Short mmCIF file of N, CA and C in Angstrom, two decimals:
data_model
loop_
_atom_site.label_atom_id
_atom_site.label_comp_id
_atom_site.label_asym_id
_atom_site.label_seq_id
_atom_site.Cartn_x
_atom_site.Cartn_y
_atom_site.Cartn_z
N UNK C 2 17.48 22.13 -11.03
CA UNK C 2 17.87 20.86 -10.44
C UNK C 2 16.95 20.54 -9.27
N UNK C 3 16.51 19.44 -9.62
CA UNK C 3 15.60 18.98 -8.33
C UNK C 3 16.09 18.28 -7.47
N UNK C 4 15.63 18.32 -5.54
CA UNK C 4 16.26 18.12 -4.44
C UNK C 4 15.75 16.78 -4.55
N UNK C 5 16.86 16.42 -3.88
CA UNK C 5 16.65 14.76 -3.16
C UNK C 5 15.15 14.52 -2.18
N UNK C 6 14.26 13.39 -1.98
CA UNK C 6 13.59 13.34 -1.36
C UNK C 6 13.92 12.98 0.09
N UNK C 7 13.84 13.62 1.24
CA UNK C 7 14.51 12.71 2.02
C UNK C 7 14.28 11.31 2.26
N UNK C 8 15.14 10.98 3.01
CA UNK C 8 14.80 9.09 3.44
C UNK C 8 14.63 9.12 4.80
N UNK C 9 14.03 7.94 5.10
CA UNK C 9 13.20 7.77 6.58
C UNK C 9 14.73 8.15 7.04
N UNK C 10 15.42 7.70 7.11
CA UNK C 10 17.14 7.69 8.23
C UNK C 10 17.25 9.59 7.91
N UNK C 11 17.02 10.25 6.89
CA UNK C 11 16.98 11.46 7.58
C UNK C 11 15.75 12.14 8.04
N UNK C 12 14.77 11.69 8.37
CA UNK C 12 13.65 11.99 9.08
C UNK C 12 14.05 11.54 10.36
N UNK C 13 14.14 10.39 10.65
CA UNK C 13 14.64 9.93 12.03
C UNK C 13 16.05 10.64 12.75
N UNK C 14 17.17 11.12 11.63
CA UNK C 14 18.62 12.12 12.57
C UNK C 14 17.89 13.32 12.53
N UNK C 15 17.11 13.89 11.61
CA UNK C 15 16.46 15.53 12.26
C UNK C 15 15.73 15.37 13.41
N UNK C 16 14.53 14.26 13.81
CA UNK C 16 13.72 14.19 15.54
C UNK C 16 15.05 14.16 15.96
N UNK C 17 16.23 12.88 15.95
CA UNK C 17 16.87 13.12 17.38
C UNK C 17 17.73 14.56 17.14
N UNK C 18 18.11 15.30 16.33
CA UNK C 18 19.00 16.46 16.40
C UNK C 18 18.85 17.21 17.21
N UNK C 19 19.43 17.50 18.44
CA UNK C 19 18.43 18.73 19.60
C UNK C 19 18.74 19.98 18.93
N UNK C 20 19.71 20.49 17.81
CA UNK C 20 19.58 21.60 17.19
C UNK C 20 18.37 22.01 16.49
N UNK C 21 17.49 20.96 16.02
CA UNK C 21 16.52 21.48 15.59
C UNK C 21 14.79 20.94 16.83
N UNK C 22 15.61 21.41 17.87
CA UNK C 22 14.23 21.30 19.05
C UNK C 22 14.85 22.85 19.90
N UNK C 23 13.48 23.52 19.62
CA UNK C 23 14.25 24.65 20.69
C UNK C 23 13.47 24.52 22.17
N UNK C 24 14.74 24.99 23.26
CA UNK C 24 14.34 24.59 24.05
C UNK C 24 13.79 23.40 24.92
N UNK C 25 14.06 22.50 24.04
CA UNK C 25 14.24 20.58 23.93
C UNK C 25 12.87 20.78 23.68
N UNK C 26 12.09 21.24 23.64
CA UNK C 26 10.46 21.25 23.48
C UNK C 26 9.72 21.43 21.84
N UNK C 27 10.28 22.44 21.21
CA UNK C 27 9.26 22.58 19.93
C UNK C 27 10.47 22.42 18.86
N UNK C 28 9.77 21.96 17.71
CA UNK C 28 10.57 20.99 16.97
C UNK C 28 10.82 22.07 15.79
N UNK C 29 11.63 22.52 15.08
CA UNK C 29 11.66 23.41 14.16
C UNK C 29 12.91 23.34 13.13
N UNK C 30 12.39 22.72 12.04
CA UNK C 30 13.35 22.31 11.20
C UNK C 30 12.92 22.47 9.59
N UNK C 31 13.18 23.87 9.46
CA UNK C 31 12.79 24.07 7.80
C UNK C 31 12.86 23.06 6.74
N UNK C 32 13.77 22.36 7.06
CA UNK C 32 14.13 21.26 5.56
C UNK C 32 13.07 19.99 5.68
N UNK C 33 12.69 19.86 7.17
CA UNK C 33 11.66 18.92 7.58
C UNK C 33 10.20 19.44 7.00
N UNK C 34 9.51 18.28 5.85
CA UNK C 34 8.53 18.99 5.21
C UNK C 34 7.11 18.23 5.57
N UNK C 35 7.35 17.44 7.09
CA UNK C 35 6.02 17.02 7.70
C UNK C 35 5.78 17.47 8.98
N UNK C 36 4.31 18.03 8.90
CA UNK C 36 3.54 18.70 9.71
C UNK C 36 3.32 18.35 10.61
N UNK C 37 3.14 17.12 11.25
CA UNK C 37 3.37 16.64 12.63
C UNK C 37 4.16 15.60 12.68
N UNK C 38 5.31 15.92 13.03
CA UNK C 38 6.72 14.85 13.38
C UNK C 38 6.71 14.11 14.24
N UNK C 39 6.95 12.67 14.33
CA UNK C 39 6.98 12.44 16.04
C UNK C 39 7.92 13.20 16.60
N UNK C 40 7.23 12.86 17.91
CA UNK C 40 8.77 13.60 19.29
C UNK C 40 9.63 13.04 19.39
N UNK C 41 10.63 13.02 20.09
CA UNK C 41 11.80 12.66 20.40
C UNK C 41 11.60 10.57 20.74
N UNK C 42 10.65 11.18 21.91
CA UNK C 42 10.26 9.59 22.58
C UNK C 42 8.95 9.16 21.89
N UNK C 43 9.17 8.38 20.80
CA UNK C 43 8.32 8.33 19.90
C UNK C 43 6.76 7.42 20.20
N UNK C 44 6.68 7.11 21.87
CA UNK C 44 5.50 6.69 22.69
C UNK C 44 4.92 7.86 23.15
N UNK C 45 5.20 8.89 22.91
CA UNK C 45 4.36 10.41 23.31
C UNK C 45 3.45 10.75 22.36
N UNK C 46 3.81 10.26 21.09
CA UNK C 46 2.98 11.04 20.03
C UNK C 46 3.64 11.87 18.99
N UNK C 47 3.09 12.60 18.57
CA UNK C 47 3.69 13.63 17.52
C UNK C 47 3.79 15.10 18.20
N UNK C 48 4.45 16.13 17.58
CA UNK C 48 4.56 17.15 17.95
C UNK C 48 4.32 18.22 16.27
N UNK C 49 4.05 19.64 16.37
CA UNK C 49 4.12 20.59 15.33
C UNK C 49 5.50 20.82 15.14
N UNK C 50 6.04 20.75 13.44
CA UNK C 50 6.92 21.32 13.19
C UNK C 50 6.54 23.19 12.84
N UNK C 51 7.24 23.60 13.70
CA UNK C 51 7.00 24.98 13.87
C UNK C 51 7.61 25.88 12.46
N UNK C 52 8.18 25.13 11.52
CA UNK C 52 8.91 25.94 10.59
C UNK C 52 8.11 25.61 9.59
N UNK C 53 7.41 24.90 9.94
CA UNK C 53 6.34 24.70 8.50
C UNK C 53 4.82 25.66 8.86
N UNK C 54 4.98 26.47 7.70
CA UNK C 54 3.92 27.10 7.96
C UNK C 54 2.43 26.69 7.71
N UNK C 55 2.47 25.73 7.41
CA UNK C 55 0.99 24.43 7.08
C UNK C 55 0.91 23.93 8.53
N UNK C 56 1.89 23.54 9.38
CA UNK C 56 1.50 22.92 10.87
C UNK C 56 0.97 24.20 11.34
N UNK C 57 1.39 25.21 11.21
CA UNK C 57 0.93 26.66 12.57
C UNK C 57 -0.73 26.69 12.44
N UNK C 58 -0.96 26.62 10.83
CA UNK C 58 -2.13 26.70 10.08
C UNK C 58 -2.97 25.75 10.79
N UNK C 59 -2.52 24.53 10.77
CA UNK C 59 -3.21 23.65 11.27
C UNK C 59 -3.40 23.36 12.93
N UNK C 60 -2.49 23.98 13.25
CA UNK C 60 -2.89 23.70 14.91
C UNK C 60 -3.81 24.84 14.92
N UNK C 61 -3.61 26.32 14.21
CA UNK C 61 -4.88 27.16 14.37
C UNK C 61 -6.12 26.90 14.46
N UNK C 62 -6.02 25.73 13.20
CA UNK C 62 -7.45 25.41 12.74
C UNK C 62 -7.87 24.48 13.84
N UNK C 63 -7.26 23.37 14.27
CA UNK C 63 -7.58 22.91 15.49
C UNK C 63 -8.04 23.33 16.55
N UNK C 64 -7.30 24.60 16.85
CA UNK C 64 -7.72 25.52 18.08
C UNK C 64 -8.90 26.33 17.97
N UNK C 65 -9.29 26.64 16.75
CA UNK C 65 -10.57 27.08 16.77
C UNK C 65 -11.69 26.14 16.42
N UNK C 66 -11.36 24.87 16.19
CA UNK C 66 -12.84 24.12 15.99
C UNK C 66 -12.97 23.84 17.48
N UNK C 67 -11.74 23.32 18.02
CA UNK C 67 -12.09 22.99 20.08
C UNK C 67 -12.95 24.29 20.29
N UNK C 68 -12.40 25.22 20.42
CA UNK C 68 -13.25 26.38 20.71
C UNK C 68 -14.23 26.33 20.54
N UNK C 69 -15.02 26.66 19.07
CA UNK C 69 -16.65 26.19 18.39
C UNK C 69 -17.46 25.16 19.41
N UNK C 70 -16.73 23.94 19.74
CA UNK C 70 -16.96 23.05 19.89
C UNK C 70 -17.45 23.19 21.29
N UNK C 71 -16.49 23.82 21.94
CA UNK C 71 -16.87 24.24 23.14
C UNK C 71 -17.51 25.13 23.62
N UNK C 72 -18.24 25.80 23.32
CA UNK C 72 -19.21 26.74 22.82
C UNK C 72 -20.75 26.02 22.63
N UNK C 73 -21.00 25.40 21.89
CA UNK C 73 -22.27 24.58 21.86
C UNK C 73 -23.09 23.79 22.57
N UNK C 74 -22.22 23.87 23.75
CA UNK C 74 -22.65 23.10 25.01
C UNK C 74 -23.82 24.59 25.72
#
């Protein structure tokens, strides 16, 4: 049996849920299956969903091209 896709209205009650922000700060919500969520106050930007193991991946990869990057100077 295949799962429902979610709908924007449950993308939007998981950001505001503070059960799935630990520490009101990092956003972590297994059933949430996008890699950078907005935040709460959605004029900040996006944040990593920490339960997806494709965002960790990707902020890695981020963190090491800044690095590289910074390096070549």
């Amino acid at each position: 049996m295949k799962s429902e896709k979610p709908t924007p209205q449950d993308y939007e009650n998981w950001t505001n849920d503070p059960d799935n922000w630990v520490w009101g700060l990092f956003y972590f919500n297994p059933k949430d299956d996008r890699i950078f969520p907005p935040k709460k106050i959605k004029w900040m930007g996006w944040t990593t969903n920490f339960a997806n193991p494709h965002s960790v991946f990707a902020i890695i990869a981020i963190l090491i091209i800044l690095i590289q990057l910074s390096r070549i100077r």
